[in-house]
Tab-separated table of C-alpha atoms and ligand atoms in Angstrom:
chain	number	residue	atom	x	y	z
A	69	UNK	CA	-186.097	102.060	-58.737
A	70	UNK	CA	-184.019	101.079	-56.016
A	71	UNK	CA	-185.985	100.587	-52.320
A	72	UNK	CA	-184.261	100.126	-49.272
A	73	UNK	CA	-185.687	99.470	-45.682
A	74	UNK	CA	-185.620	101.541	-42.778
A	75	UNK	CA	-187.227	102.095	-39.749
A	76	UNK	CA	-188.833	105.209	-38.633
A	77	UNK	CA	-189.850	104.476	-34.445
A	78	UNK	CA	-189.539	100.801	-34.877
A	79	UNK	CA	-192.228	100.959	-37.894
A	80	UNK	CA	-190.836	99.273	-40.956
A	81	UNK	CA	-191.075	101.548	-43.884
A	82	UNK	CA	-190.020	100.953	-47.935
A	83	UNK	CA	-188.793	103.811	-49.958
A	84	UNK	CA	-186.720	104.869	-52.859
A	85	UNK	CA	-183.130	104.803	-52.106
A	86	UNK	CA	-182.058	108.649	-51.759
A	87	UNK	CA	-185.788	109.760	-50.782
A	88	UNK	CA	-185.394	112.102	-47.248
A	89	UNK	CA	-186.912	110.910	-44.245
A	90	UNK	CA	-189.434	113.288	-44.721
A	91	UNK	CA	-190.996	112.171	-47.139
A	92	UNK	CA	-190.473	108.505	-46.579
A	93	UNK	CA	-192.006	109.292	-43.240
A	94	UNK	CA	-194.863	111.329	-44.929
A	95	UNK	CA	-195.194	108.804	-47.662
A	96	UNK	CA	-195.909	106.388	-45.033
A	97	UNK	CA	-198.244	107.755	-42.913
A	98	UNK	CA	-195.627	109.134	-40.427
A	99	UNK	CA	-196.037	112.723	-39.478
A	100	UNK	CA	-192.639	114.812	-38.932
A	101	UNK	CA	-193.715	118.584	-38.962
A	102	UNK	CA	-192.477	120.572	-41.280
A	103	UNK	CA	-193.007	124.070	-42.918
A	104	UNK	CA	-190.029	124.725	-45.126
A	105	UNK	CA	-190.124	121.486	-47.155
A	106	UNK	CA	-190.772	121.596	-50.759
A	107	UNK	CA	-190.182	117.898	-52.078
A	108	UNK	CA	-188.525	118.809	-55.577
A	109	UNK	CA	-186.063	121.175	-54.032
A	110	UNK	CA	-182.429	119.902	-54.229
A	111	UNK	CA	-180.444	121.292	-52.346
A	112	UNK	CA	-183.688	121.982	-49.679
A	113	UNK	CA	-183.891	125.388	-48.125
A	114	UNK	CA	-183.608	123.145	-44.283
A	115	UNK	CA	-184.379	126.465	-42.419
A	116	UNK	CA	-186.812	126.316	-40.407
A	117	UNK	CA	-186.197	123.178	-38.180
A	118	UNK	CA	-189.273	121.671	-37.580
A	119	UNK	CA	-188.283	118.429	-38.846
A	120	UNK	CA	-185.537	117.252	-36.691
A	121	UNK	CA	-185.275	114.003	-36.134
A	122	UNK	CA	-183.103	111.386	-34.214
A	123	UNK	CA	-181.016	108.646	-36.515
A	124	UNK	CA	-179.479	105.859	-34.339
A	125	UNK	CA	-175.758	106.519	-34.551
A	126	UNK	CA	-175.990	110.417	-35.090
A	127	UNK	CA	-175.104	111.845	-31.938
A	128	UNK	CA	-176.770	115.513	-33.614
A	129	UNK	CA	-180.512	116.060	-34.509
A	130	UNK	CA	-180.572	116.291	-38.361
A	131	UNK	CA	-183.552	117.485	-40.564
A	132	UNK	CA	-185.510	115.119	-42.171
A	133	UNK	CA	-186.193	117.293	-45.315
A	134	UNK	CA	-182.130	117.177	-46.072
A	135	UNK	CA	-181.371	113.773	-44.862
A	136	UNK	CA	-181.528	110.944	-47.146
A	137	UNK	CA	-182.432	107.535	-46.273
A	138	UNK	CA	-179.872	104.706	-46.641
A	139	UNK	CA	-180.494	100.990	-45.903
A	140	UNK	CA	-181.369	99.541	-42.207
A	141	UNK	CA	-181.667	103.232	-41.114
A	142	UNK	CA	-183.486	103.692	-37.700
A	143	UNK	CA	-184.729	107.172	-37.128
A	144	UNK	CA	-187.003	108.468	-34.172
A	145	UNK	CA	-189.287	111.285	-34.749
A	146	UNK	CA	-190.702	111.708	-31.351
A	147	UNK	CA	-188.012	111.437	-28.191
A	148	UNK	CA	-188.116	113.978	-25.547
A	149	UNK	CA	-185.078	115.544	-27.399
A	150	UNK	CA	-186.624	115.775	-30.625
A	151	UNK	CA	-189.682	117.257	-29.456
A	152	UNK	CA	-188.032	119.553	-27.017
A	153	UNK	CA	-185.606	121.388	-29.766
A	154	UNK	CA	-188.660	121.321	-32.469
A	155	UNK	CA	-190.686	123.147	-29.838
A	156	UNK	CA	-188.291	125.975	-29.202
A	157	UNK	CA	-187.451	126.029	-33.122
A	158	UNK	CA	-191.364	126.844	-33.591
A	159	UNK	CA	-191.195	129.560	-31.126
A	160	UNK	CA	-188.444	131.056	-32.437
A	161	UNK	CA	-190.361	131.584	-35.690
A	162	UNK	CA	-193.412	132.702	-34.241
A	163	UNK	CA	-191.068	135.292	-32.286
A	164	UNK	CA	-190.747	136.780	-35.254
A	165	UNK	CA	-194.329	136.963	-36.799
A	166	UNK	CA	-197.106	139.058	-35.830
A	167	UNK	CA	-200.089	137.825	-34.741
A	168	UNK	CA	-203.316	139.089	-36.582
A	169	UNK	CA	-204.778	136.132	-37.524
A	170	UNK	CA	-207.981	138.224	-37.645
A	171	UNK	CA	-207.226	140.711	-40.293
A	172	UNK	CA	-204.932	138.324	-42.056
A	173	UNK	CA	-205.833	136.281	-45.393
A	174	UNK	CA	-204.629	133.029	-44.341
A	175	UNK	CA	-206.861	132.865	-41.119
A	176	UNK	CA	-207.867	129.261	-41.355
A	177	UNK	CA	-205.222	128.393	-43.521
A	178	UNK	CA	-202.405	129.490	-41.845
A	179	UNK	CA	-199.620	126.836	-41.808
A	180	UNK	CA	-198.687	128.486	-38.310
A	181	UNK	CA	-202.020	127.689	-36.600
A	182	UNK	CA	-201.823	124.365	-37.529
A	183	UNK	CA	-198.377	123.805	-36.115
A	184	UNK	CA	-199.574	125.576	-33.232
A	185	UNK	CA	-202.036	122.860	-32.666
A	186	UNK	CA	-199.442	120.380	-33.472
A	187	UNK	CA	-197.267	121.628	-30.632
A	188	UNK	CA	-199.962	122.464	-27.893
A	189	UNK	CA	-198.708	126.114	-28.261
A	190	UNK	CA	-200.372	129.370	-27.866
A	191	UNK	CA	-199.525	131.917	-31.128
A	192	UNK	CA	-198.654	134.747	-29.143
A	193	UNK	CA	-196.155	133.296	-26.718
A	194	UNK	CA	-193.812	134.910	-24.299
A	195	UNK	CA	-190.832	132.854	-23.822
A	196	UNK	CA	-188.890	134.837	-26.364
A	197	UNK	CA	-189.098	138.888	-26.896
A	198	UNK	CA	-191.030	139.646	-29.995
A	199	UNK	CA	-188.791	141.695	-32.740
A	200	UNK	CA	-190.419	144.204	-34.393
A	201	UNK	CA	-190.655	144.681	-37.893
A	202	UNK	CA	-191.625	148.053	-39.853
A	203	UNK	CA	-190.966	147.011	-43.287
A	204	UNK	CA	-193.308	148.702	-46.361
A	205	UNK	CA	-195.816	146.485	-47.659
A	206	UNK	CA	-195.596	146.396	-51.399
A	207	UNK	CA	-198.675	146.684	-52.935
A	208	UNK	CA	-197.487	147.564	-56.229
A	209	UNK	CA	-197.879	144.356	-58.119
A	210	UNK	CA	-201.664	144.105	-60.198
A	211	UNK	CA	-201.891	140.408	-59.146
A	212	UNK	CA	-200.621	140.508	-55.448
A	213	UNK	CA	-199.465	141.869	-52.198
A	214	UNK	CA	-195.975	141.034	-50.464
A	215	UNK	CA	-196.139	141.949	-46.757
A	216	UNK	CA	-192.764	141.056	-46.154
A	217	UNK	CA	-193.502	141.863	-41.976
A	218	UNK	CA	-195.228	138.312	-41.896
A	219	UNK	CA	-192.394	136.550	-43.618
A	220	UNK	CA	-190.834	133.773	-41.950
A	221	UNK	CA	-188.225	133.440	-44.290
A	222	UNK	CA	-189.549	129.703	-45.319
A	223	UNK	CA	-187.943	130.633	-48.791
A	224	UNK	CA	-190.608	128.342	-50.522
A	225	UNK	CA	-191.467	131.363	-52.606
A	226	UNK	CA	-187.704	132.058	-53.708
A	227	UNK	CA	-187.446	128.857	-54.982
A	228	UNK	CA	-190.993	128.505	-56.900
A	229	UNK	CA	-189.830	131.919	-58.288
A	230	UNK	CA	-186.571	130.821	-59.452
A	231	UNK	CA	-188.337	127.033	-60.295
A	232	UNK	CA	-191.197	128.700	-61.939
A	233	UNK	CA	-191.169	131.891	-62.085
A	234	UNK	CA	-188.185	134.991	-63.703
A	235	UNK	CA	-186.541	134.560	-60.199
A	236	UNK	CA	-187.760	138.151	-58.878
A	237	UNK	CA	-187.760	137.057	-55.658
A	238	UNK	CA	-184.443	136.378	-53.700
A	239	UNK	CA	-183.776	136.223	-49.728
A	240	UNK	CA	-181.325	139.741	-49.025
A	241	UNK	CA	-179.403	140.448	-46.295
A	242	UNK	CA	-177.987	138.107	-43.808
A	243	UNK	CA	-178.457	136.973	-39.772
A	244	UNK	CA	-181.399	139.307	-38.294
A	245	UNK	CA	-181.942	141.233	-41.225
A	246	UNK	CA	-182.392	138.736	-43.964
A	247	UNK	CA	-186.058	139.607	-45.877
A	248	UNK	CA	-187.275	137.981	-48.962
A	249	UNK	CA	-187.450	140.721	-51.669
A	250	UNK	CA	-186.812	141.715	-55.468
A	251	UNK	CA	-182.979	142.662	-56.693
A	252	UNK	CA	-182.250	145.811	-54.779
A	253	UNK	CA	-185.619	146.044	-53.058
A	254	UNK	CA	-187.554	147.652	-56.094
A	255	UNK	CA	-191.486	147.491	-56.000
A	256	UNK	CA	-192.565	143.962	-57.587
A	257	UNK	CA	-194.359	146.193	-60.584
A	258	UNK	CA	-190.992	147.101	-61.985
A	259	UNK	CA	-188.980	144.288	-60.892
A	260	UNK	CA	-189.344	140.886	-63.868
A	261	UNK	CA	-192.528	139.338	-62.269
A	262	UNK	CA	-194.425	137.179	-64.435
A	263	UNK	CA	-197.219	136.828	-62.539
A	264	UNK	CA	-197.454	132.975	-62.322
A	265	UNK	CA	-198.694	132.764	-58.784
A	266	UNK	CA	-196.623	130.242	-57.300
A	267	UNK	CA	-195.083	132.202	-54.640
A	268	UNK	CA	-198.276	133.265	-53.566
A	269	UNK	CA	-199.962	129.513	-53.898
A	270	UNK	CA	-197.034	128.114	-51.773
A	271	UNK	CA	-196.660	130.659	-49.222
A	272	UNK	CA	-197.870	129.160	-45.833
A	273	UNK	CA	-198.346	132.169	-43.836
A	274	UNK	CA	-199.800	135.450	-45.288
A	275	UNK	CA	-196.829	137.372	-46.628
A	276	UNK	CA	-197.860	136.717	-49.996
A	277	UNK	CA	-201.735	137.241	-50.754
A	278	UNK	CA	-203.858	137.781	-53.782
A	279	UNK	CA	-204.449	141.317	-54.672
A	280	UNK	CA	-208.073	141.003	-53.417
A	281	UNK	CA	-207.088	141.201	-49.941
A	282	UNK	CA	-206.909	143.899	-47.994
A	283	UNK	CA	-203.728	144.843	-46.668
A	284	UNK	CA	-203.072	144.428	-42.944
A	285	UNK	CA	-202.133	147.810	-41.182
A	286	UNK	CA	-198.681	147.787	-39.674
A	287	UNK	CA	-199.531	149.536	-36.637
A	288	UNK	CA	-201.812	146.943	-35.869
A	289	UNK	CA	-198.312	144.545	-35.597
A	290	UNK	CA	-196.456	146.177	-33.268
B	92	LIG	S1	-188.926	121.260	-43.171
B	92	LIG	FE1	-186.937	120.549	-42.702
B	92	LIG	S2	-185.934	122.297	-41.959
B	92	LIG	FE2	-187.872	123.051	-42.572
């Protein structure tokens, strides 16, 4: 094991050559937010863009969950820049998620309340219009329920699926109307499933819930 040395705002920090700033940062006791990381994913998913970062010499923001680190590396995780694009990444995804933490599973848990905290931001915000979503909630599977209406597309389950899993689950579409869902949108009871869980244990918001739940109404997210 190769370690190089880097600096992440003027700390020095060790790692393994080739680990991301992520987790060198994590690793270290340096918080970047994050949401869509998964560490054993290579190539990572890098789409929701909570973890930008500054590296001296970059003139762009790059993600810390893609970006490996290389020797004498000095990266900044909390300039006015950084924080300023992060924030309006976050409300872009909550944009596009309804708010019910009441009804929903993951009240509590929810990687989106966290964040909120983390950013000093209110969940329902207003700076950009909410898009509604009417998509059927699949409650076919005996295990679980895929509400695919409180996706955010963090593709953590695709990738435990495919990891893990028979690789039911695949993102479809493209742009605005990308969804997570099985080869040509069949219910999950007749698509491959094997039931192993892991898209519903990594699942940070409450798309994916254990059959026990009850299912959220959709008129109650409009
Ligand atoms: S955690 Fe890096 S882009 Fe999502």
């Amino acid at each position: 094991m190769r370690l190089v040395t880097l600096t992440i705002n003027d700390i020095e920090v060790k790692a393994e050559r080739g680990t991301k700033v992520l987790w060198a940062a994590l690793d270290n006791g340096i918080y970047i937010p994050h949401l869509c990381a998964i560490r054993e994913a290579n190539p990572p998913h890098a789409g929701c863009r909570l973890c930008l970062v500054e590296i001296e010499g970059r003139p762009q923001l790059v993600t810390a969950c893609s970006e490996p680190i290389v020797d004498r590396m000095k990266v900044k995780t909390e300039t006015p820049r950084v924080r300023r694009v992060r924030h309006t990444a976050f409300q872009l995804i909550l944009s596009n998620h309804p708010i019910i933490c009441s009804e929903c599973f993951r009240n509590g848990t929810c990687q989106l309340q966290e964040l909120a905290v983390y950013f000093r931001v209110k969940l329902k915000q207003r700076r950009f219009q909410i898009l509604p979503r009417n998509y059927p909630v699949d409650d076919t599977h005996p295990l679980f329920i895929y509400n695919p209406n409180l996706c955010i597309l963090c593709g953590k389950c695709v990738w435990m699926c495919h990891e893990r899993g028979d690789g039911t689950l695949n993102f479809a579409f493209r742009g605005m109307e990308t969804i997570v869902s099985t080869f040509g949108g069949i219910p999950l009871k007749d698509a491959n499933c094997v039931g192993c869980g892991w898209c519903v244990a990594t699942c940070p918001v409450g798309a994916l819930v254990p059959r026990t739940t009850k299912i959220v109404s959709l008129e109650r997210m409009a």
